[in-house]
Amino acid sequence: MNRCSLHRRQSGIALILVTIGALALLGMAGLALDMGMAYIAKSRLQNAVDAAALDGAKVLNDTGSVSAATTAALATFGTNMGGTSATATVQTSPTLQPFSAGAANPRFVRVSVGALPVAVRLARVLPGVGDSLDIGASAVAGPIPLGDTVCDALPVALCGTPGDTDCTDGSCFGFAAGTTDELELKGDNVSLTHGNYGLVELSCGTGAACVRDGLAGGHEVCFSQSGTITTEPGVKAGPTRQGLDTRFGIYNGPVSAAEYPPDVVTTYSPVIFHSTYEARLTSPASWNYTSPPGRPQRRVTVIPVIDCSVPITGRSEVPLIGGACLFLTRPVSTSGGSIYGQLVPTCEAAGAVAEDPDPDSAYYRIILYRDASSTQS
């Protein structure tokens, strides 16, 4: 073998080694890029099932309708995963663990995607790497009871009787809960000294705009059921009416449906009570406020209950005896600004949460849980 032939052989081997090395480098770089794209796709998919489960659980617990919850969950999933081939499965269960799909009286919603193929492009030059990589995702959402602190409350205090704070048994604070009786919170409430409406102090100030937005739901009102709360002097009937009436689809003053949507059931004449309201929530065909879109449970809120046995004058630090769920039965009256409502056993609220996911608490919020049956959660 002459020197020229040996040189050609060495050049050929070097070319092969360089080619193999280049392919290996390309494959490793491609693997990093493809895995990065798969991670982005997985994150998008997980966010989509999380949002879908939350929306589905909220509708389920607001309306009690599995079909409405499924429709809401799939609509949210489709909005977040538009343009892909992803298909989600929606299941419901009355318990979190075990998750009994399809059982009666459900409170929890699972949204899952078994296998969504993500294209592998550059890493295909590596041995054993296919054309696609399957990813999946799962999310479970449902209610969790609140602790001592309750938020998203109505900034109006109700005078009650200390003692019975459990409204789930049909009565509490000296009132019957869940009956056809209405509470009337008047501007000249006889339990409060003249000039004090029972409004709760808001962090945004004392002006009419603050009161209006607070009653419409624009400012968070939190209270500890075992603490005190500060009342705000004055009647402010106009702002009170403008704020609360948005929940009935009535807009007067500087409030709008885009900022403060109405309830989906705004009927109040003749007066309907909570049992009828809940029945209508389970049947979207009976919703009478769909344009602009309403939001279920806008007429149900938490109201702080105070001890008015001692006269309350002006701005006062008042002892709280608990919180109650209030269903607003009709808009605020034009004469005197009275608020009408009915105490109900349970309602959704936000705030500090307890560790035990028992859905039977009077106040609850909707959160995401880990899906114990899936590693994709």
mmCIF file of C-alpha atoms in Angstrom:
data_model
loop_
_atom_site.group_PDB
_atom_site.id
_atom_site.type_symbol
_atom_site.label_atom_id
_atom_site.label_comp_id
_atom_site.label_asym_id
_atom_site.label_seq_id
_atom_site.Cartn_x
_atom_site.Cartn_y
_atom_site.Cartn_z
ATOM 1 C CA MET A 1 0.000 0.000 0.000
ATOM 2 C CA ASN A 2 1.541 3.275 -1.059
ATOM 3 C CA ARG A 3 1.435 6.473 0.942
ATOM 4 C CA CYS A 4 -1.233 8.052 -1.305
ATOM 5 C CA SER A 5 -3.623 5.099 -0.853
ATOM 6 C CA LEU A 6 -3.130 5.149 2.935
ATOM 7 C CA HIS A 7 -3.903 8.853 3.004
ATOM 8 C CA ARG A 8 -7.137 8.312 1.062
ATOM 9 C CA ARG A 9 -8.206 5.541 3.474
ATOM 10 C CA GLN A 10 -7.483 7.727 6.508
ATOM 11 C CA SER A 11 -9.391 10.603 4.909
ATOM 12 C CA GLY A 12 -12.387 8.317 4.318
ATOM 13 C CA ILE A 13 -12.379 7.096 7.931
ATOM 14 C CA ALA A 14 -12.104 10.661 9.185
ATOM 15 C CA LEU A 15 -15.027 11.697 7.012
ATOM 16 C CA ILE A 16 -17.121 8.852 8.418
ATOM 17 C CA LEU A 17 -16.195 9.800 11.985
ATOM 18 C CA VAL A 18 -16.944 13.462 11.341
ATOM 19 C CA THR A 19 -20.291 12.537 9.792
ATOM 20 C CA ILE A 20 -21.195 10.293 12.731
ATOM 21 C CA GLY A 21 -20.126 13.005 15.166
ATOM 22 C CA ALA A 22 -22.117 15.642 13.314
ATOM 23 C CA LEU A 23 -25.194 13.426 13.284
ATOM 24 C CA ALA A 24 -24.747 12.742 17.018
ATOM 25 C CA LEU A 25 -24.400 16.461 17.752
ATOM 26 C CA LEU A 26 -27.394 17.224 15.537
ATOM 27 C CA GLY A 27 -29.383 14.493 17.252
ATOM 28 C CA MET A 28 -28.508 15.737 20.750
ATOM 29 C CA ALA A 29 -29.281 19.331 19.808
ATOM 30 C CA GLY A 30 -32.479 18.183 18.128
ATOM 31 C CA LEU A 31 -33.385 16.113 21.183
ATOM 32 C CA ALA A 32 -32.983 19.181 23.405
ATOM 33 C CA LEU A 33 -35.100 21.311 21.068
ATOM 34 C CA ASP A 34 -37.766 18.640 20.616
ATOM 35 C CA MET A 35 -37.945 17.996 24.368
ATOM 36 C CA GLY A 36 -38.228 21.732 24.927
ATOM 37 C CA MET A 37 -41.142 21.913 22.486
ATOM 38 C CA ALA A 38 -42.719 18.866 24.145
ATOM 39 C CA TYR A 39 -42.388 20.571 27.551
ATOM 40 C CA ILE A 40 -44.099 23.693 26.213
ATOM 41 C CA ALA A 41 -46.878 21.561 24.716
ATOM 42 C CA LYS A 42 -47.233 19.648 27.998
ATOM 43 C CA SER A 43 -47.449 22.912 29.979
ATOM 44 C CA ARG A 44 -50.090 24.256 27.612
ATOM 45 C CA LEU A 45 -52.070 21.035 27.856
ATOM 46 C CA GLN A 46 -51.853 20.965 31.673
ATOM 47 C CA ASN A 47 -52.958 24.596 31.919
ATOM 48 C CA ALA A 48 -55.885 23.792 29.625
ATOM 49 C CA VAL A 49 -57.135 20.833 31.685
ATOM 50 C CA ASP A 50 -56.601 22.818 34.915
ATOM 51 C CA ALA A 51 -58.736 25.694 33.631
ATOM 52 C CA ALA A 52 -61.344 23.298 32.243
ATOM 53 C CA ALA A 53 -61.633 21.382 35.528
ATOM 54 C CA LEU A 54 -62.002 24.599 37.535
ATOM 55 C CA ASP A 55 -64.718 25.959 35.243
ATOM 56 C CA GLY A 56 -66.510 22.626 35.142
ATOM 57 C CA ALA A 57 -66.429 22.273 38.940
ATOM 58 C CA LYS A 58 -67.700 25.808 39.439
ATOM 59 C CA VAL A 59 -70.654 25.235 37.096
ATOM 60 C CA LEU A 60 -71.340 21.826 38.673
ATOM 61 C CA ASN A 61 -71.436 23.263 42.192
ATOM 62 C CA ASP A 62 -73.408 26.324 41.065
ATOM 63 C CA THR A 63 -76.039 24.457 39.058
ATOM 64 C CA GLY A 64 -75.887 20.783 40.046
ATOM 65 C CA SER A 65 -76.037 19.903 36.339
ATOM 66 C CA VAL A 66 -73.468 17.389 35.046
ATOM 67 C CA SER A 67 -74.288 18.227 31.428
ATOM 68 C CA ALA A 68 -73.824 21.962 32.014
ATOM 69 C CA ALA A 69 -70.538 21.307 33.830
ATOM 70 C CA THR A 70 -69.305 19.061 31.008
ATOM 71 C CA THR A 71 -70.231 21.660 28.400
ATOM 72 C CA ALA A 72 -68.429 24.393 30.343
ATOM 73 C CA ALA A 73 -65.310 22.277 30.849
ATOM 74 C CA LEU A 74 -65.081 21.262 27.190
ATOM 75 C CA ALA A 75 -65.665 24.847 26.042
ATOM 76 C CA THR A 76 -62.830 26.120 28.239
ATOM 77 C CA PHE A 77 -60.557 23.299 27.088
ATOM 78 C CA GLY A 78 -61.336 24.049 23.444
ATOM 79 C CA THR A 79 -60.619 27.743 23.937
ATOM 80 C CA ASN A 80 -57.190 26.960 25.396
ATOM 81 C CA MET A 81 -56.277 24.177 22.962
ATOM 82 C CA GLY A 82 -57.718 25.586 19.752
ATOM 83 C CA GLY A 83 -55.903 24.499 16.612
ATOM 84 C CA THR A 84 -54.778 21.151 18.043
ATOM 85 C CA SER A 85 -56.126 17.617 17.814
ATOM 86 C CA ALA A 86 -56.428 17.308 21.598
ATOM 87 C CA THR A 87 -59.628 15.676 22.867
ATOM 88 C CA ALA A 88 -60.556 15.856 26.540
ATOM 89 C CA THR A 89 -62.640 13.493 28.658
ATOM 90 C CA VAL A 90 -64.777 14.945 31.461
ATOM 91 C CA GLN A 91 -65.860 12.859 34.473
ATOM 92 C CA THR A 92 -67.633 13.737 37.726
ATOM 93 C CA SER A 93 -67.645 12.178 41.183
ATOM 94 C CA PRO A 94 -69.268 12.843 44.579
ATOM 95 C CA THR A 95 -65.952 12.125 46.328
ATOM 96 C CA LEU A 96 -62.329 12.995 45.704
ATOM 97 C CA GLN A 97 -60.821 9.725 46.906
ATOM 98 C CA PRO A 98 -61.941 7.388 45.599
ATOM 99 C CA PHE A 99 -62.979 9.197 42.445
ATOM 100 C CA SER A 100 -66.216 7.388 41.564
ATOM 101 C CA ALA A 101 -66.859 8.467 37.990
ATOM 102 C CA GLY A 102 -70.551 8.781 37.162
ATOM 103 C CA ALA A 103 -71.848 8.302 40.713
ATOM 104 C CA ALA A 104 -74.822 10.312 41.990
ATOM 105 C CA ASN A 105 -74.602 13.767 43.615
ATOM 106 C CA PRO A 106 -71.224 14.736 42.123
ATOM 107 C CA ARG A 107 -69.131 17.639 43.428
ATOM 108 C CA PHE A 108 -65.733 16.990 41.788
ATOM 109 C CA VAL A 109 -64.761 17.221 38.101
ATOM 110 C CA ARG A 110 -61.879 15.469 36.353
ATOM 111 C CA VAL A 111 -60.678 16.588 32.908
ATOM 112 C CA SER A 112 -58.074 14.341 31.262
ATOM 113 C CA VAL A 113 -56.276 13.825 27.960
ATOM 114 C CA GLY A 114 -54.780 10.361 27.516
ATOM 115 C CA ALA A 115 -52.288 10.788 24.687
ATOM 116 C CA LEU A 116 -51.629 13.824 22.527
ATOM 117 C CA PRO A 117 -48.920 13.243 19.899
ATOM 118 C CA VAL A 118 -46.227 15.910 19.676
ATOM 119 C CA ALA A 119 -44.114 15.802 16.494
ATOM 120 C CA VAL A 120 -40.411 14.913 16.853
ATOM 121 C CA ARG A 121 -38.470 16.693 14.130
ATOM 122 C CA LEU A 122 -34.718 16.974 14.639
ATOM 123 C CA ALA A 123 -34.142 14.109 17.087
ATOM 124 C CA ARG A 124 -35.347 11.530 14.546
ATOM 125 C CA VAL A 125 -31.745 11.115 13.340
ATOM 126 C CA LEU A 126 -31.001 9.265 16.593
ATOM 127 C CA PRO A 127 -31.512 5.483 16.635
ATOM 128 C CA GLY A 128 -34.809 4.352 18.169
ATOM 129 C CA VAL A 129 -36.443 7.813 18.158
ATOM 130 C CA GLY A 130 -39.838 7.849 16.488
ATOM 131 C CA ASP A 131 -41.762 10.525 14.637
ATOM 132 C CA SER A 132 -43.810 11.645 17.640
ATOM 133 C CA LEU A 133 -43.936 11.716 21.427
ATOM 134 C CA ASP A 134 -47.198 11.187 23.336
ATOM 135 C CA ILE A 135 -48.024 13.520 26.226
ATOM 136 C CA GLY A 136 -51.025 13.534 28.544
ATOM 137 C CA ALA A 137 -52.543 15.597 31.346
ATOM 138 C CA SER A 138 -55.177 15.314 34.045
ATOM 139 C CA ALA A 139 -56.781 17.729 36.524
ATOM 140 C CA VAL A 140 -59.381 17.396 39.273
ATOM 141 C CA ALA A 141 -61.234 20.348 40.792
ATOM 142 C CA GLY A 142 -63.890 20.624 43.446
ATOM 143 C CA PRO A 143 -64.994 22.339 46.644
ATOM 144 C CA ILE A 144 -63.037 22.781 49.845
ATOM 145 C CA PRO A 145 -64.488 24.281 53.037
ATOM 146 C CA LEU A 146 -63.210 27.552 54.380
ATOM 147 C CA GLY A 147 -61.610 28.193 57.700
ATOM 148 C CA ASP A 148 -62.417 31.033 60.076
ATOM 149 C CA THR A 149 -61.724 33.778 57.511
ATOM 150 C CA VAL A 150 -64.305 34.422 54.804
ATOM 151 C CA CYS A 151 -63.827 36.768 51.841
ATOM 152 C CA ASP A 152 -65.962 38.043 48.960
ATOM 153 C CA ALA A 153 -68.637 38.976 51.506
ATOM 154 C CA LEU A 154 -71.383 41.539 51.066
ATOM 155 C CA PRO A 155 -70.244 44.782 52.768
ATOM 156 C CA VAL A 156 -73.479 45.020 54.775
ATOM 157 C CA ALA A 157 -73.858 43.715 58.326
ATOM 158 C CA LEU A 158 -76.912 41.801 59.515
ATOM 159 C CA CYS A 159 -77.983 42.087 63.161
ATOM 160 C CA GLY A 160 -78.439 38.623 64.611
ATOM 161 C CA THR A 161 -78.754 36.730 67.865
ATOM 162 C CA PRO A 162 -75.576 35.176 69.309
ATOM 163 C CA GLY A 163 -75.549 31.434 69.796
ATOM 164 C CA ASP A 164 -76.592 29.301 66.837
ATOM 165 C CA THR A 165 -74.074 29.887 64.033
ATOM 166 C CA ASP A 166 -74.825 26.715 62.008
ATOM 167 C CA CYS A 167 -77.258 27.557 59.195
ATOM 168 C CA THR A 168 -77.200 24.079 57.651
ATOM 169 C CA ASP A 169 -79.823 22.788 60.102
ATOM 170 C CA GLY A 170 -82.545 25.215 58.997
ATOM 171 C CA SER A 171 -82.050 28.075 61.436
ATOM 172 C CA CYS A 172 -79.258 30.314 62.684
ATOM 173 C CA PHE A 173 -78.638 33.669 64.395
ATOM 174 C CA GLY A 174 -82.308 33.844 65.362
ATOM 175 C CA PHE A 175 -83.535 33.462 61.759
ATOM 176 C CA ALA A 176 -85.051 30.592 59.825
ATOM 177 C CA ALA A 177 -82.775 29.584 56.940
ATOM 178 C CA GLY A 178 -84.066 28.246 53.644
ATOM 179 C CA THR A 179 -87.724 29.153 54.174
ATOM 180 C CA THR A 180 -89.909 31.463 52.097
ATOM 181 C CA ASP A 181 -89.441 34.337 54.558
ATOM 182 C CA GLU A 182 -87.568 37.445 53.495
ATOM 183 C CA LEU A 183 -85.194 39.514 55.555
ATOM 184 C CA GLU A 184 -85.547 43.261 55.142
ATOM 185 C CA LEU A 185 -82.439 45.271 55.908
ATOM 186 C CA LYS A 186 -83.716 48.837 56.080
ATOM 187 C CA GLY A 187 -81.832 52.084 55.858
ATOM 188 C CA ASP A 188 -83.362 52.956 59.231
ATOM 189 C CA ASN A 189 -82.694 49.515 60.695
ATOM 190 C CA VAL A 190 -84.206 49.644 64.203
ATOM 191 C CA SER A 191 -81.290 47.623 65.556
ATOM 192 C CA LEU A 192 -78.861 50.350 64.560
ATOM 193 C CA THR A 193 -78.690 53.916 65.761
ATOM 194 C CA HIS A 194 -80.099 56.478 63.301
ATOM 195 C CA GLY A 195 -77.554 57.326 60.617
ATOM 196 C CA ASN A 196 -75.969 53.876 60.549
ATOM 197 C CA TYR A 197 -77.117 51.655 57.676
ATOM 198 C CA GLY A 198 -75.052 48.619 58.611
ATOM 199 C CA LEU A 199 -72.557 49.152 55.806
ATOM 200 C CA VAL A 200 -69.134 47.647 56.385
ATOM 201 C CA GLU A 201 -66.016 49.769 56.063
ATOM 202 C CA LEU A 202 -64.196 49.188 52.771
ATOM 203 C CA SER A 203 -60.484 49.571 52.095
ATOM 204 C CA CYS A 204 -61.192 51.836 49.108
ATOM 205 C CA GLY A 205 -62.606 54.639 51.264
ATOM 206 C CA THR A 206 -65.963 56.035 52.316
ATOM 207 C CA GLY A 207 -67.246 57.663 49.112
ATOM 208 C CA ALA A 208 -70.272 56.720 47.033
ATOM 209 C CA ALA A 209 -68.131 55.099 44.316
ATOM 210 C CA CYS A 210 -66.474 52.818 46.867
ATOM 211 C CA VAL A 211 -69.817 51.742 48.332
ATOM 212 C CA ARG A 212 -71.324 51.176 44.863
ATOM 213 C CA ASP A 213 -68.396 49.087 43.626
ATOM 214 C CA GLY A 214 -68.168 47.157 46.880
ATOM 215 C CA LEU A 215 -71.827 46.128 46.765
ATOM 216 C CA ALA A 216 -71.468 45.207 43.092
ATOM 217 C CA GLY A 217 -68.583 42.899 44.048
ATOM 218 C CA GLY A 218 -65.676 45.081 42.979
ATOM 219 C CA HIS A 219 -63.837 45.191 46.317
ATOM 220 C CA GLU A 220 -62.886 42.220 48.449
ATOM 221 C CA VAL A 221 -64.504 42.195 51.872
ATOM 222 C CA CYS A 222 -62.961 39.697 54.302
ATOM 223 C CA PHE A 223 -63.807 39.026 57.913
ATOM 224 C CA SER A 224 -62.912 36.584 60.649
ATOM 225 C CA GLN A 225 -66.031 34.921 61.977
ATOM 226 C CA SER A 226 -64.679 35.159 65.524
ATOM 227 C CA GLY A 227 -63.390 38.738 65.342
ATOM 228 C CA THR A 228 -64.829 42.222 64.890
ATOM 229 C CA ILE A 229 -65.841 44.309 61.901
ATOM 230 C CA THR A 230 -66.019 48.058 61.368
ATOM 231 C CA THR A 231 -69.365 49.521 60.313
ATOM 232 C CA GLU A 232 -69.590 52.555 58.038
ATOM 233 C CA PRO A 233 -72.009 55.336 59.044
ATOM 234 C CA GLY A 234 -74.596 56.721 56.641
ATOM 235 C CA VAL A 235 -77.370 55.321 54.496
ATOM 236 C CA LYS A 236 -76.005 55.854 50.958
ATOM 237 C CA ALA A 237 -79.194 54.396 49.463
ATOM 238 C CA GLY A 238 -78.360 55.480 45.895
ATOM 239 C CA PRO A 239 -74.930 53.801 45.656
ATOM 240 C CA THR A 240 -76.308 50.772 47.519
ATOM 241 C CA ARG A 241 -79.076 50.350 44.954
ATOM 242 C CA GLN A 242 -76.738 50.929 41.986
ATOM 243 C CA GLY A 243 -74.248 48.345 43.258
ATOM 244 C CA LEU A 244 -76.529 45.529 44.383
ATOM 245 C CA ASP A 245 -78.941 45.840 41.476
ATOM 246 C CA THR A 246 -76.226 44.865 38.973
ATOM 247 C CA ARG A 247 -76.797 41.315 40.218
ATOM 248 C CA PHE A 248 -80.335 41.564 38.775
ATOM 249 C CA GLY A 249 -79.180 43.001 35.441
ATOM 250 C CA ILE A 250 -80.247 46.541 36.405
ATOM 251 C CA TYR A 251 -77.658 49.192 35.612
ATOM 252 C CA ASN A 252 -78.017 52.745 36.852
ATOM 253 C CA GLY A 253 -75.152 55.118 37.405
ATOM 254 C CA PRO A 254 -71.504 54.384 36.502
ATOM 255 C CA VAL A 255 -71.747 50.581 36.463
ATOM 256 C CA SER A 256 -71.750 48.222 33.480
ATOM 257 C CA ALA A 257 -72.511 44.585 32.686
ATOM 258 C CA ALA A 258 -69.000 44.134 31.312
ATOM 259 C CA GLU A 259 -67.498 44.983 34.698
ATOM 260 C CA TYR A 260 -70.254 43.576 36.922
ATOM 261 C CA PRO A 261 -72.157 40.794 35.128
ATOM 262 C CA PRO A 262 -75.684 39.921 36.267
ATOM 263 C CA ASP A 263 -76.826 36.587 37.565
ATOM 264 C CA VAL A 264 -78.134 34.143 34.936
ATOM 265 C CA VAL A 265 -81.490 34.166 36.759
ATOM 266 C CA THR A 266 -82.646 37.731 37.373
ATOM 267 C CA THR A 267 -86.370 37.060 37.960
ATOM 268 C CA TYR A 268 -87.759 38.891 41.005
ATOM 269 C CA SER A 269 -91.363 39.801 40.163
ATOM 270 C CA PRO A 270 -93.102 37.788 41.377
ATOM 271 C CA VAL A 271 -90.497 37.072 44.031
ATOM 272 C CA ILE A 272 -88.740 33.713 43.743
ATOM 273 C CA PHE A 273 -86.994 32.013 46.624
ATOM 274 C CA HIS A 274 -83.788 30.031 46.753
ATOM 275 C CA SER A 275 -85.307 26.601 46.058
ATOM 276 C CA THR A 276 -86.843 27.898 42.814
ATOM 277 C CA TYR A 277 -83.641 29.722 41.945
ATOM 278 C CA GLU A 278 -81.543 26.570 42.370
ATOM 279 C CA ALA A 279 -83.981 24.580 40.229
ATOM 280 C CA ARG A 280 -83.588 27.130 37.436
ATOM 281 C CA LEU A 281 -79.799 27.011 37.717
ATOM 282 C CA THR A 282 -79.876 23.314 36.806
ATOM 283 C CA SER A 283 -81.779 24.127 33.597
ATOM 284 C CA PRO A 284 -79.866 26.620 31.418
ATOM 285 C CA ALA A 285 -82.946 26.864 29.165
ATOM 286 C CA SER A 286 -84.656 28.780 32.006
ATOM 287 C CA TRP A 287 -81.867 31.341 32.360
ATOM 288 C CA ASN A 288 -83.322 34.710 31.454
ATOM 289 C CA TYR A 289 -80.173 36.830 31.257
ATOM 290 C CA THR A 290 -77.799 35.588 28.597
ATOM 291 C CA SER A 291 -76.807 38.769 26.728
ATOM 292 C CA PRO A 292 -74.443 39.974 28.018
ATOM 293 C CA PRO A 293 -73.531 36.628 29.563
ATOM 294 C CA GLY A 294 -74.624 36.281 33.168
ATOM 295 C CA ARG A 295 -72.795 34.449 35.922
ATOM 296 C CA PRO A 296 -74.440 31.881 38.215
ATOM 297 C CA GLN A 297 -74.712 32.609 41.935
ATOM 298 C CA ARG A 298 -74.348 36.399 41.683
ATOM 299 C CA ARG A 299 -77.466 36.630 43.849
ATOM 300 C CA VAL A 300 -75.951 34.407 46.548
ATOM 301 C CA THR A 301 -73.339 35.886 48.853
ATOM 302 C CA VAL A 302 -71.934 35.776 52.376
ATOM 303 C CA ILE A 303 -73.090 38.427 54.834
ATOM 304 C CA PRO A 304 -71.382 39.184 58.171
ATOM 305 C CA VAL A 305 -73.668 38.843 61.193
ATOM 306 C CA ILE A 306 -73.059 41.222 64.099
ATOM 307 C CA ASP A 307 -74.239 41.565 67.690
ATOM 308 C CA CYS A 308 -76.402 44.692 67.847
ATOM 309 C CA SER A 309 -77.450 44.308 71.475
ATOM 310 C CA VAL A 310 -75.278 47.338 72.271
ATOM 311 C CA PRO A 311 -76.247 50.554 70.383
ATOM 312 C CA ILE A 312 -73.936 51.226 67.442
ATOM 313 C CA THR A 313 -73.217 54.855 66.639
ATOM 314 C CA GLY A 314 -71.219 56.224 63.735
ATOM 315 C CA ARG A 315 -68.138 54.244 62.723
ATOM 316 C CA SER A 316 -67.968 51.412 65.242
ATOM 317 C CA GLU A 317 -65.899 48.305 65.872
ATOM 318 C CA VAL A 318 -68.646 45.706 66.219
ATOM 319 C CA PRO A 319 -68.320 42.134 67.528
ATOM 320 C CA LEU A 320 -68.977 39.488 64.893
ATOM 321 C CA ILE A 321 -70.968 36.409 65.757
ATOM 322 C CA GLY A 322 -70.453 34.667 62.419
ATOM 323 C CA GLY A 323 -71.297 34.711 58.740
ATOM 324 C CA ALA A 324 -74.423 33.639 56.895
ATOM 325 C CA CYS A 325 -75.258 32.825 53.278
ATOM 326 C CA LEU A 326 -77.775 35.266 51.806
ATOM 327 C CA PHE A 327 -79.878 34.886 48.651
ATOM 328 C CA LEU A 328 -80.977 38.279 47.298
ATOM 329 C CA THR A 329 -84.682 37.962 46.524
ATOM 330 C CA ARG A 330 -85.284 41.299 44.764
ATOM 331 C CA PRO A 331 -83.575 44.567 43.867
ATOM 332 C CA VAL A 332 -83.024 47.307 46.436
ATOM 333 C CA SER A 333 -86.207 49.288 47.042
ATOM 334 C CA THR A 334 -86.400 52.841 45.735
ATOM 335 C CA SER A 335 -87.995 54.040 48.968
ATOM 336 C CA GLY A 336 -85.545 53.892 51.834
ATOM 337 C CA GLY A 337 -83.032 51.636 50.087
ATOM 338 C CA SER A 338 -84.122 48.410 51.800
ATOM 339 C CA ILE A 339 -82.274 45.183 50.961
ATOM 340 C CA TYR A 340 -84.306 41.970 50.737
ATOM 341 C CA GLY A 341 -82.914 38.471 51.066
ATOM 342 C CA GLN A 342 -83.293 34.950 52.370
ATOM 343 C CA LEU A 343 -80.790 33.005 54.479
ATOM 344 C CA VAL A 344 -79.675 29.753 52.825
ATOM 345 C CA PRO A 345 -77.606 26.846 54.179
ATOM 346 C CA THR A 346 -74.547 26.969 51.871
ATOM 347 C CA CYS A 347 -72.825 29.231 49.381
ATOM 348 C CA GLU A 348 -69.539 29.655 47.580
ATOM 349 C CA ALA A 349 -67.010 32.142 48.911
ATOM 350 C CA ALA A 350 -63.237 32.690 48.863
ATOM 351 C CA GLY A 351 -60.650 32.995 51.600
ATOM 352 C CA ALA A 352 -58.572 30.851 53.940
ATOM 353 C CA VAL A 353 -59.111 27.140 53.378
ATOM 354 C CA ALA A 354 -59.153 24.133 55.645
ATOM 355 C CA GLU A 355 -57.117 20.998 54.956
ATOM 356 C CA ASP A 356 -60.010 18.526 54.891
ATOM 357 C CA PRO A 357 -61.734 18.442 51.466
ATOM 358 C CA ASP A 358 -65.161 17.822 52.983
ATOM 359 C CA PRO A 359 -67.754 19.457 50.661
ATOM 360 C CA ASP A 360 -70.408 19.751 53.379
ATOM 361 C CA SER A 361 -69.160 23.020 54.885
ATOM 362 C CA ALA A 362 -71.460 26.032 54.758
ATOM 363 C CA TYR A 363 -68.824 28.072 52.904
ATOM 364 C CA TYR A 364 -66.532 26.626 50.274
ATOM 365 C CA ARG A 365 -64.346 27.535 47.337
ATOM 366 C CA ILE A 366 -63.351 25.666 44.175
ATOM 367 C CA ILE A 367 -59.715 24.573 43.968
ATOM 368 C CA LEU A 368 -57.517 22.127 42.047
ATOM 369 C CA TYR A 369 -56.602 18.801 43.637
ATOM 370 C CA ARG A 370 -53.940 16.298 42.715
ATOM 371 C CA ASP A 371 -55.439 13.435 40.695
ATOM 372 C CA ALA A 372 -54.399 10.421 42.763
ATOM 373 C CA SER A 373 -55.158 8.036 39.888
ATOM 374 C CA SER A 374 -52.856 9.736 37.398
ATOM 375 C CA THR A 375 -49.189 10.678 37.215
ATOM 376 C CA GLN A 376 -50.113 13.376 34.676
ATOM 377 C CA SER A 377 -51.870 15.641 37.234
#
